[in-house]
């Protein structure tokens, strides 16, 4: 099929590269970055799958106008941003106020596609893959195209993670498709597009409203697992238990309880999707006057878990200051997860901000974000992002003697001349 992607950023570009193995894909973006990637064949983010497809000569290409998009495509995907304000990113405490996502860019993109389709008198199926809150399509988007006979509307958000976008696109647990069953043409076109890539049982059709809720419910479910695992880590830290033994056992209860993914003590949930989605759902809870703001409680729990990990580093720094007057805290990591340089919604940055809020002397360094760095003075090193580099002997052997390494992930090996604190696990030093 002939498809197009509107919004070729960190989601739209690698997804289009993956789909171009099966379909004739073009893209359009107001930013020149997308065209630069096409010409240079260099993907600027840590996304190995995307770079591999570029190296293999992907046929995905960027066009310079919406008219060219409509002339080419029968199915048009919109993956523009639906941003939240920076105060809702999850790197600082959640404000007392809440807010919905900003849908202005999404509305503009939909209007431009619909207008071009009408001008060309050509029917297109528009598939929105940007994240929205439940009720958004009916309130914000569908009224824009209600009288346009040339547009079908589908909501099909994706379940991907940065650095594995291509792999997640090609191997989804399921494909979520929010449709209007009365729109037979739109339904058949998305069936044909996704059916060329995935088995029929992978396709989950439901109403648009249900799909909106399903998308954010998925993200919330992952955050719940992380929150539970971190609560177990904190209990284990106080009682002498080993949280990994507990979560490894729970992960075996795949019939009634859980799977092993995301079920391990470490830093609080992070990233460009989960924290902001949950904060936005807290806003929706207030707007709908729900009986309990479960999502607000989750965000406050995330902050409390970051405070707990910060307190472990603070206690170690205070103890070390009995020997040395100056013993700073160094947060290792800024990225929101290992193997990426993206810092949106990073719990490592949240932790650093909480330490600074307490008046602690602290810095942060990330090998994927910052220039190379050496550490000269003994410090408390807090492994906030579990980059593989932080556990490599080539890095740990250069840490100053008498330092303390606080590891909430439980992965750090013993280091000669240093104390290693594995939070919620057996300790060595």
GROMACS .gro file of N, CA and C in nm, residues 206-366:
model
  483
  206UNK      N    1  -1.136  -0.211   1.827
  206UNK     CA    2  -1.228  -0.163   1.929
  206UNK      C    3  -1.271  -0.023   1.891
  207UNK      N    4  -1.358   0.037   1.971
  207UNK     CA    5  -1.401   0.174   1.942
  207UNK      C    6  -1.285   0.270   1.964
  208UNK      N    7  -1.296   0.388   1.906
  208UNK     CA    8  -1.194   0.491   1.925
  208UNK      C    9  -1.179   0.525   2.073
  209UNK      N   10  -1.291   0.541   2.143
  209UNK     CA   11  -1.285   0.576   2.285
  209UNK      C   12  -1.215   0.467   2.365
  210UNK      N   13  -1.243   0.340   2.333
  210UNK     CA   14  -1.178   0.230   2.405
  210UNK      C   15  -1.028   0.227   2.376
  211UNK      N   16  -0.991   0.255   2.251
  211UNK     CA   17  -0.849   0.255   2.215
  211UNK      C   18  -0.774   0.366   2.287
  212UNK      N   19  -0.838   0.482   2.301
  212UNK     CA   20  -0.774   0.591   2.376
  212UNK      C   21  -0.746   0.549   2.519
  213UNK      N   22  -0.842   0.483   2.580
  213UNK     CA   23  -0.825   0.438   2.718
  213UNK      C   24  -0.724   0.325   2.727
  214UNK      N   25  -0.727   0.233   2.631
  214UNK     CA   26  -0.636   0.119   2.633
  214UNK      C   27  -0.490   0.163   2.627
  215UNK      N   28  -0.462   0.264   2.544
  215UNK     CA   29  -0.324   0.311   2.530
  215UNK      C   30  -0.267   0.359   2.663
  216UNK      N   31  -0.338   0.448   2.730
  216UNK     CA   32  -0.284   0.502   2.855
  216UNK      C   33  -0.292   0.398   2.966
  217UNK      N   34  -0.391   0.306   2.959
  217UNK     CA   35  -0.400   0.200   3.059
  217UNK      C   36  -0.278   0.109   3.053
  218UNK      N   37  -0.228   0.083   2.934
  218UNK     CA   38  -0.109   0.001   2.917
  218UNK      C   39   0.011   0.065   2.986
  219UNK      N   40   0.030   0.196   2.961
  219UNK     CA   41   0.141   0.266   3.024
  219UNK      C   42   0.128   0.268   3.175
  220UNK      N   43   0.007   0.288   3.224
  220UNK     CA   44  -0.016   0.288   3.369
  220UNK      C   45   0.016   0.152   3.428
  221UNK      N   46  -0.023   0.044   3.359
  221UNK     CA   47   0.003  -0.090   3.411
  221UNK      C   48   0.152  -0.116   3.428
  222UNK      N   49   0.233  -0.069   3.333
  222UNK     CA   50   0.378  -0.085   3.347
  222UNK      C   51   0.430  -0.004   3.465
  223UNK      N   52   0.378   0.116   3.482
  223UNK     CA   53   0.421   0.199   3.595
  223UNK      C   54   0.384   0.135   3.728
  224UNK      N   55   0.268   0.070   3.733
  224UNK     CA   56   0.226   0.003   3.856
  224UNK      C   57   0.326  -0.107   3.891
  225UNK      N   58   0.370  -0.185   3.791
  225UNK     CA   59   0.467  -0.291   3.818
  225UNK      C   60   0.597  -0.234   3.874
  226UNK      N   61   0.644  -0.124   3.814
  226UNK     CA   62   0.767  -0.062   3.862
  226UNK      C   63   0.749  -0.011   4.004
  227UNK      N   64   0.634   0.050   4.031
  227UNK     CA   65   0.607   0.104   4.165
  227UNK      C   66   0.603  -0.007   4.269
  228UNK      N   67   0.538  -0.119   4.236
  228UNK     CA   68   0.532  -0.233   4.328
  228UNK      C   69   0.673  -0.286   4.356
  229UNK      N   70   0.751  -0.305   4.249
  229UNK     CA   71   0.886  -0.359   4.266
  229UNK      C   72   0.971  -0.267   4.352
  230UNK      N   73   0.956  -0.137   4.335
  230UNK     CA   74   1.036  -0.043   4.415
  230UNK      C   75   0.988  -0.038   4.559
  231UNK      N   76   0.858  -0.057   4.582
  231UNK     CA   77   0.811  -0.068   4.720
  231UNK      C   78   0.870  -0.191   4.788
  232UNK      N   79   0.876  -0.303   4.715
  232UNK     CA   80   0.936  -0.424   4.770
  232UNK      C   81   1.084  -0.401   4.799
  233UNK      N   82   1.152  -0.327   4.712
  233UNK     CA   83   1.294  -0.296   4.734
  233UNK      C   84   1.312  -0.216   4.863
  234UNK      N   85   1.223  -0.121   4.886
  234UNK     CA   86   1.234  -0.039   5.007
  234UNK      C   87   1.208  -0.122   5.132
  235UNK      N   88   1.106  -0.208   5.128
  235UNK     CA   89   1.079  -0.297   5.242
  235UNK      C   90   1.199  -0.387   5.267
  236UNK      N   91   1.255  -0.443   5.159
  236UNK     CA   92   1.370  -0.532   5.173
  236UNK      C   93   1.488  -0.459   5.234
  237UNK      N   94   1.505  -0.334   5.199
  237UNK     CA   95   1.617  -0.257   5.253
  237UNK      C   96   1.605  -0.240   5.404
  238UNK      N   97   1.482  -0.234   5.455
  238UNK     CA   98   1.460  -0.216   5.598
  238UNK      C   99   1.460  -0.349   5.675
  239UNK      N  100   1.432  -0.459   5.606
  239UNK     CA  101   1.410  -0.585   5.678
  239UNK      C  102   1.519  -0.689   5.656
  240UNK      N  103   1.614  -0.661   5.568
  240UNK     CA  104   1.720  -0.758   5.542
  240UNK      C  105   1.686  -0.858   5.434
  241UNK      N  106   1.573  -0.841   5.368
  241UNK     CA  107   1.536  -0.930   5.257
  241UNK      C  108   1.612  -0.890   5.131
  242UNK      N  109   1.601  -0.975   5.030
  242UNK     CA  110   1.661  -0.946   4.900
  242UNK      C  111   1.547  -0.931   4.799
  243UNK      N  112   1.526  -0.811   4.751
  243UNK     CA  113   1.409  -0.785   4.665
  243UNK      C  114   1.416  -0.863   4.534
  244UNK      N  115   1.537  -0.893   4.486
  244UNK     CA  116   1.547  -0.969   4.361
  244UNK      C  117   1.496  -1.111   4.379
  245UNK      N  118   1.522  -1.171   4.494
  245UNK     CA  119   1.469  -1.305   4.520
  245UNK      C  120   1.316  -1.303   4.519
  246UNK      N  121   1.259  -1.197   4.575
  246UNK     CA  122   1.113  -1.185   4.581
  246UNK      C  123   1.054  -1.166   4.441
  247UNK      N  124   1.108  -1.071   4.365
  247UNK     CA  125   1.052  -1.045   4.232
  247UNK      C  126   1.078  -1.159   4.135
  248UNK      N  127   1.192  -1.227   4.150
  248UNK     CA  128   1.218  -1.343   4.065
  248UNK      C  129   1.114  -1.452   4.088
  249UNK      N  130   1.073  -1.468   4.215
  249UNK     CA  131   0.970  -1.567   4.245
  249UNK      C  132   0.834  -1.524   4.190
  250UNK      N  133   0.799  -1.397   4.211
  250UNK     CA  134   0.670  -1.347   4.161
  250UNK      C  135   0.661  -1.358   4.009
  251UNK      N  136   0.774  -1.340   3.943
  251UNK     CA  137   0.775  -1.345   3.797
  251UNK      C  138   0.741  -1.484   3.743
  252UNK      N  139   0.753  -1.586   3.828
  252UNK     CA  140   0.717  -1.722   3.787
  252UNK      C  141   0.566  -1.743   3.790
  253UNK      N  142   0.494  -1.655   3.858
  253UNK     CA  143   0.349  -1.670   3.870
  253UNK      C  144   0.281  -1.605   3.751
  254UNK      N  145   0.312  -1.655   3.632
  254UNK     CA  146   0.264  -1.591   3.509
  254UNK      C  147   0.117  -1.620   3.482
  255UNK      N  148   0.059  -1.714   3.552
  255UNK     CA  149  -0.082  -1.746   3.529
  255UNK      C  150  -0.174  -1.646   3.596
  256UNK      N  151  -0.146  -1.614   3.722
  256UNK     CA  152  -0.238  -1.530   3.798
  256UNK      C  153  -0.181  -1.395   3.837
  257UNK      N  154  -0.051  -1.379   3.837
  257UNK     CA  155   0.006  -1.257   3.894
  257UNK      C  156   0.067  -1.166   3.788
  258UNK      N  157   0.170  -1.212   3.717
  258UNK     CA  158   0.254  -1.112   3.651
  258UNK      C  159   0.356  -1.179   3.560
  259UNK      N  160   0.424  -1.100   3.477
  259UNK     CA  161   0.542  -1.146   3.404
  259UNK      C  162   0.665  -1.079   3.465
  260UNK      N  163   0.782  -1.117   3.418
  260UNK     CA  164   0.905  -1.065   3.479
  260UNK      C  165   0.939  -0.924   3.431
  261UNK      N  166   0.885  -0.881   3.317
  261UNK     CA  167   0.923  -0.751   3.263
  261UNK      C  168   0.879  -0.638   3.355
  262UNK      N  169   0.970  -0.543   3.374
  262UNK     CA  170   0.948  -0.424   3.458
  262UNK      C  171   0.939  -0.458   3.607
  263UNK      N  172   0.955  -0.582   3.643
  263UNK     CA  173   0.939  -0.621   3.783
  263UNK      C  174   1.076  -0.640   3.846
  264UNK      N  175   1.143  -0.531   3.874
  264UNK     CA  176   1.273  -0.535   3.940
  264UNK      C  177   1.296  -0.402   4.009
  265UNK      N  178   1.342  -0.409   4.134
  265UNK     CA  179   1.371  -0.287   4.207
  265UNK      C  180   1.476  -0.204   4.137
  266UNK      N  181   1.457  -0.073   4.137
  266UNK     CA  182   1.551   0.018   4.073
  266UNK      C  183   1.503   0.160   4.089
  267UNK      N  184   1.526   0.242   3.990
  267UNK     CA  185   1.479   0.380   3.992
  267UNK      C  186   1.331   0.385   3.958
  268UNK      N  187   1.263   0.494   3.996
  268UNK     CA  188   1.121   0.508   3.961
  268UNK      C  189   1.100   0.510   3.810
  269UNK      N  190   0.975   0.490   3.771
  269UNK     CA  191   0.939   0.489   3.630
  269UNK      C  192   0.980   0.621   3.564
  270UNK      N  193   1.009   0.615   3.435
  270UNK     CA  194   1.063   0.732   3.366
  270UNK      C  195   1.031   0.726   3.218
  271UNK      N  196   1.062   0.835   3.149
  271UNK     CA  197   1.051   0.837   3.004
  271UNK      C  198   0.955   0.940   2.951
  272UNK      N  199   0.951   0.952   2.818
  272UNK     CA  200   0.867   1.055   2.756
  272UNK      C  201   0.718   1.024   2.759
  273UNK      N  202   0.680   0.903   2.800
  273UNK     CA  203   0.538   0.864   2.797
  273UNK      C  204   0.479   0.844   2.936
  274UNK      N  205   0.535   0.753   3.014
  274UNK     CA  206   0.468   0.709   3.136
  274UNK      C  207   0.442   0.821   3.237
  275UNK      N  208   0.544   0.895   3.284
  275UNK     CA  209   0.514   0.998   3.385
  275UNK      C  210   0.413   1.102   3.337
  276UNK      N  211   0.431   1.150   3.216
  276UNK     CA  212   0.341   1.255   3.167
  276UNK      C  213   0.200   1.201   3.147
  277UNK      N  214   0.188   1.075   3.102
  277UNK     CA  215   0.055   1.017   3.084
  277UNK      C  216  -0.018   1.007   3.218
  278UNK      N  217   0.055   0.966   3.321
  278UNK     CA  218  -0.009   0.948   3.451
  278UNK      C  219  -0.046   1.082   3.513
  279UNK      N  220   0.039   1.183   3.495
  279UNK     CA  221   0.004   1.317   3.544
  279UNK      C  222  -0.118   1.369   3.470
  280UNK      N  223  -0.124   1.346   3.340
  280UNK     CA  224  -0.241   1.390   3.264
  280UNK      C  225  -0.367   1.315   3.307
  281UNK      N  226  -0.353   1.187   3.339
  281UNK     CA  227  -0.469   1.110   3.388
  281UNK      C  228  -0.514   1.160   3.525
  282UNK      N  229  -0.421   1.212   3.603
  282UNK     CA  230  -0.460   1.275   3.729
  282UNK      C  231  -0.547   1.397   3.702
  283UNK      N  232  -0.510   1.474   3.599
  283UNK     CA  233  -0.594   1.587   3.558
  283UNK      C  234  -0.732   1.539   3.516
  284UNK      N  235  -0.735   1.431   3.437
  284UNK     CA  236  -0.863   1.379   3.390
  284UNK      C  237  -0.948   1.328   3.507
  285UNK      N  238  -0.883   1.270   3.608
  285UNK     CA  239  -0.956   1.223   3.726
  285UNK      C  240  -1.028   1.338   3.795
  286UNK      N  241  -0.958   1.452   3.806
  286UNK     CA  242  -1.021   1.569   3.866
  286UNK      C  243  -1.135   1.622   3.778
  287UNK      N  244  -1.110   1.626   3.648
  287UNK     CA  245  -1.211   1.679   3.556
  287UNK      C  246  -1.338   1.594   3.559
  288UNK      N  247  -1.321   1.462   3.569
  288UNK     CA  248  -1.435   1.371   3.571
  288UNK      C  249  -1.490   1.349   3.712
  289UNK      N  250  -1.423   1.413   3.811
  289UNK     CA  251  -1.466   1.400   3.951
  289UNK      C  252  -1.472   1.254   3.994
  290UNK      N  253  -1.365   1.180   3.965
  290UNK     CA  254  -1.360   1.039   4.005
  290UNK      C  255  -1.356   1.028   4.158
  291UNK      N  256  -1.395   0.912   4.207
  291UNK     CA  257  -1.402   0.893   4.352
  291UNK      C  258  -1.265   0.896   4.417
  292UNK      N  259  -1.159   0.861   4.341
  292UNK     CA  260  -1.023   0.863   4.396
  292UNK      C  261  -0.925   0.892   4.283
  293UNK      N  262  -0.832   0.983   4.308
  293UNK     CA  263  -0.729   1.016   4.209
  293UNK      C  264  -0.615   0.916   4.224
  294UNK      N  265  -0.635   0.796   4.173
  294UNK     CA  266  -0.535   0.691   4.181
  294UNK      C  267  -0.405   0.733   4.112
  295UNK      N  268  -0.419   0.806   4.002
  295UNK     CA  269  -0.301   0.842   3.923
  295UNK      C  270  -0.216   0.948   3.994
  296UNK      N  271  -0.281   1.043   4.061
  296UNK     CA  272  -0.206   1.138   4.140
  296UNK      C  273  -0.128   1.069   4.250
  297UNK      N  274  -0.191   0.967   4.311
  297UNK     CA  275  -0.121   0.890   4.415
  297UNK      C  276   0.000   0.818   4.357
  298UNK      N  277  -0.012   0.769   4.233
  298UNK     CA  278   0.103   0.703   4.169
  298UNK      C  279   0.218   0.800   4.150
  299UNK      N  280   0.188   0.921   4.105
  299UNK     CA  281   0.294   1.020   4.083
  299UNK      C  282   0.361   1.056   4.215
  300UNK      N  283   0.280   1.076   4.319
  300UNK     CA  284   0.339   1.108   4.449
  300UNK      C  285   0.422   0.990   4.501
  301UNK      N  286   0.377   0.868   4.472
  301UNK     CA  287   0.457   0.751   4.510
  301UNK      C  288   0.588   0.746   4.435
  302UNK      N  289   0.587   0.782   4.308
  302UNK     CA  290   0.710   0.788   4.228
  302UNK      C  291   0.808   0.887   4.290
  303UNK      N  292   0.758   1.003   4.329
  303UNK     CA  293   0.844   1.104   4.391
  303UNK      C  294   0.898   1.055   4.525
  304UNK      N  295   0.813   0.988   4.603
  304UNK     CA  296   0.856   0.938   4.734
  304UNK      C  297   0.964   0.831   4.718
  305UNK      N  298   0.952   0.747   4.615
  305UNK     CA  299   1.055   0.645   4.593
  305UNK      C  300   1.187   0.709   4.551
  306UNK      N  301   1.181   0.814   4.473
  306UNK     CA  302   1.304   0.886   4.438
  306UNK      C  303   1.365   0.949   4.562
  307UNK      N  304   1.280   1.002   4.651
  307UNK     CA  305   1.330   1.060   4.776
  307UNK      C  306   1.398   0.954   4.862
  308UNK      N  307   1.340   0.834   4.865
  308UNK     CA  308   1.401   0.726   4.944
  308UNK      C  309   1.541   0.693   4.892
  309UNK      N  310   1.555   0.678   4.760
  309UNK     CA  311   1.686   0.647   4.704
  309UNK      C  312   1.784   0.761   4.729
  310UNK      N  313   1.735   0.884   4.717
  310UNK     CA  314   1.820   0.999   4.749
  310UNK      C  315   1.865   0.995   4.894
  311UNK      N  316   1.775   0.952   4.983
  311UNK     CA  317   1.810   0.949   5.126
  311UNK      C  318   1.920   0.848   5.155
  312UNK      N  319   1.924   0.738   5.079
  312UNK     CA  320   2.032   0.640   5.097
  312UNK      C  321   2.166   0.706   5.066
  313UNK      N  322   2.171   0.782   4.956
  313UNK     CA  323   2.294   0.852   4.921
  313UNK      C  324   2.328   0.959   5.024
  314UNK      N  325   2.227   1.029   5.073
  314UNK     CA  326   2.250   1.134   5.173
  314UNK      C  327   2.307   1.076   5.303
  315UNK      N  328   2.253   0.963   5.345
  315UNK     CA  329   2.303   0.898   5.468
  315UNK      C  330   2.449   0.857   5.451
  316UNK      N  331   2.481   0.801   5.335
  316UNK     CA  332   2.619   0.760   5.310
  316UNK      C  333   2.712   0.881   5.304
  317UNK      N  334   2.666   0.990   5.246
  317UNK     CA  335   2.749   1.111   5.238
  317UNK      C  336   2.774   1.169   5.377
  318UNK      N  337   2.671   1.170   5.462
  318UNK     CA  338   2.687   1.221   5.599
  318UNK      C  339   2.785   1.136   5.677
  319UNK      N  340   2.775   1.004   5.661
  319UNK     CA  341   2.867   0.916   5.732
  319UNK      C  342   3.011   0.938   5.685
  320UNK      N  343   3.029   0.957   5.556
  320UNK     CA  344   3.163   0.976   5.501
  320UNK      C  345   3.223   1.110   5.542
  321UNK      N  346   3.137   1.209   5.568
  321UNK     CA  347   3.186   1.341   5.606
  321UNK      C  348   3.249   1.342   5.745
  322UNK      N  349   3.232   1.234   5.820
  322UNK     CA  350   3.302   1.223   5.947
  322UNK      C  351   3.451   1.204   5.925
  323UNK      N  352   3.485   1.148   5.807
  323UNK     CA  353   3.625   1.127   5.772
  323UNK      C  354   3.681   1.242   5.688
  324UNK      N  355   3.596   1.297   5.603
  324UNK     CA  356   3.636   1.406   5.514
  324UNK      C  357   3.530   1.514   5.520
  325UNK      N  358   3.571   1.638   5.524
  325UNK     CA  359   3.474   1.747   5.539
  325UNK      C  360   3.388   1.765   5.414
  326UNK      N  361   3.442   1.728   5.298
  326UNK     CA  362   3.368   1.747   5.173
  326UNK      C  363   3.351   1.612   5.105
  327UNK      N  364   3.228   1.568   5.090
  327UNK     CA  365   3.201   1.438   5.028
  327UNK      C  366   3.076   1.454   4.941
  328UNK      N  367   3.093   1.494   4.816
  328UNK     CA  368   2.978   1.526   4.731
  328UNK      C  369   2.905   1.401   4.682
  329UNK      N  370   2.787   1.423   4.629
  329UNK     CA  371   2.709   1.317   4.565
  329UNK      C  372   2.715   1.337   4.414
  330UNK      N  373   2.747   1.232   4.343
  330UNK     CA  374   2.750   1.235   4.196
  330UNK      C  375   2.642   1.141   4.144
  331UNK      N  376   2.547   1.195   4.073
  331UNK     CA  377   2.442   1.114   4.012
  331UNK      C  378   2.494   1.063   3.878
  332UNK      N  379   2.505   0.932   3.866
  332UNK     CA  380   2.552   0.871   3.742
  332UNK      C  381   2.432   0.844   3.652
  333UNK      N  382   2.420   0.926   3.549
  333UNK     CA  383   2.311   0.910   3.454
  333UNK      C  384   2.220   1.031   3.449
  334UNK      N  385   2.177   1.063   3.330
  334UNK     CA  386   2.074   1.163   3.306
  334UNK      C  387   1.963   1.107   3.215
  335UNK      N  388   1.999   1.012   3.131
  335UNK     CA  389   1.902   0.954   3.038
  335UNK      C  390   1.791   0.882   3.115
  336UNK      N  391   1.676   0.871   3.050
  336UNK     CA  392   1.563   0.811   3.121
  336UNK      C  393   1.573   0.660   3.130
  337UNK      N  394   1.658   0.598   3.044
  337UNK     CA  395   1.681   0.455   3.055
  337UNK      C  396   1.817   0.423   2.994
  338UNK      N  397   1.864   0.301   3.016
  338UNK     CA  398   1.995   0.261   2.967
  338UNK      C  399   1.999   0.262   2.814
  339UNK      N  400   2.117   0.294   2.762
  339UNK     CA  401   2.139   0.282   2.620
  339UNK      C  402   2.080   0.390   2.533
  340UNK      N  403   2.033   0.501   2.594
  340UNK     CA  404   1.980   0.611   2.514
  340UNK      C  405   2.036   0.742   2.567
  341UNK      N  406   2.026   0.846   2.486
  341UNK     CA  407   2.067   0.979   2.531
  341UNK      C  408   1.947   1.071   2.554
  342UNK      N  409   1.828   1.017   2.552
  342UNK     CA  410   1.707   1.097   2.573
  342UNK      C  411   1.682   1.116   2.723
  343UNK      N  412   1.653   1.239   2.762
  343UNK     CA  413   1.640   1.270   2.904
  343UNK      C  414   1.498   1.310   2.943
  344UNK      N  415   1.404   1.304   2.850
  344UNK     CA  416   1.267   1.346   2.880
  344UNK      C  417   1.207   1.254   2.986
  345UNK      N  418   1.153   1.315   3.091
  345UNK     CA  419   1.089   1.237   3.197
  345UNK      C  420   1.184   1.152   3.278
  346UNK      N  421   1.311   1.189   3.281
  346UNK     CA  422   1.413   1.106   3.347
  346UNK      C  423   1.398   1.108   3.499
  347UNK      N  424   1.394   0.989   3.560
  347UNK     CA  425   1.392   0.982   3.706
  347UNK      C  426   1.529   1.014   3.763
  348UNK      N  427   1.635   0.999   3.683
  348UNK     CA  428   1.769   1.040   3.728
  348UNK      C  429   1.773   1.190   3.750
  349UNK      N  430   1.713   1.266   3.658
  349UNK     CA  431   1.710   1.411   3.674
  349UNK      C  432   1.617   1.450   3.788
  350UNK      N  433   1.506   1.378   3.802
  350UNK     CA  434   1.417   1.402   3.917
  350UNK      C  435   1.495   1.385   4.046
  351UNK      N  436   1.572   1.277   4.056
  351UNK     CA  437   1.649   1.251   4.177
  351UNK      C  438   1.750   1.362   4.203
  352UNK      N  439   1.821   1.405   4.099
  352UNK     CA  440   1.917   1.514   4.116
  352UNK      C  441   1.847   1.641   4.164
  353UNK      N  442   1.730   1.669   4.108
  353UNK     CA  443   1.656   1.788   4.149
  353UNK      C  444   1.612   1.779   4.294
  354UNK      N  445   1.575   1.660   4.338
  354UNK     CA  446   1.535   1.642   4.478
  354UNK      C  447   1.655   1.660   4.571
  355UNK      N  448   1.771   1.610   4.530
  355UNK     CA  449   1.892   1.630   4.611
  355UNK      C  450   1.926   1.778   4.619
  356UNK      N  451   1.918   1.848   4.507
  356UNK     CA  452   1.945   1.992   4.507
  356UNK      C  453   1.845   2.067   4.594
  357UNK      N  454   1.720   2.021   4.591
  357UNK     CA  455   1.615   2.082   4.673
  357UNK      C  456   1.649   2.071   4.821
  358UNK      N  457   1.719   1.962   4.858
  358UNK     CA  458   1.758   1.941   4.997
  358UNK      C  459   1.886   2.015   5.034
  359UNK      N  460   1.947   2.081   4.938
  359UNK     CA  461   2.069   2.157   4.965
  359UNK      C  462   2.195   2.076   4.953
  360UNK      N  463   2.187   1.953   4.899
  360UNK     CA  464   2.306   1.869   4.888
  360UNK      C  465   2.394   1.915   4.772
  361UNK      N  466   2.524   1.899   4.790
  361UNK     CA  467   2.619   1.927   4.683
  361UNK      C  468   2.620   1.807   4.589
  362UNK      N  469   2.567   1.824   4.469
  362UNK     CA  470   2.560   1.710   4.378
  362UNK      C  471   2.577   1.756   4.234
  363UNK      N  472   2.632   1.667   4.154
  363UNK     CA  473   2.644   1.687   4.010
  363UNK      C  474   2.590   1.561   3.943
  364UNK      N  475   2.575   1.567   3.811
  364UNK     CA  476   2.529   1.451   3.736
  364UNK      C  477   2.611   1.439   3.609
  365UNK      N  478   2.635   1.315   3.568
  365UNK     CA  479   2.712   1.290   3.446
  365UNK      C  480   2.657   1.167   3.376
  366UNK      N  481   2.649   1.175   3.244
  366UNK     CA  482   2.598   1.064   3.164
  366UNK      C  483   2.685   1.048   3.040
   0.00000   0.00000   0.00000
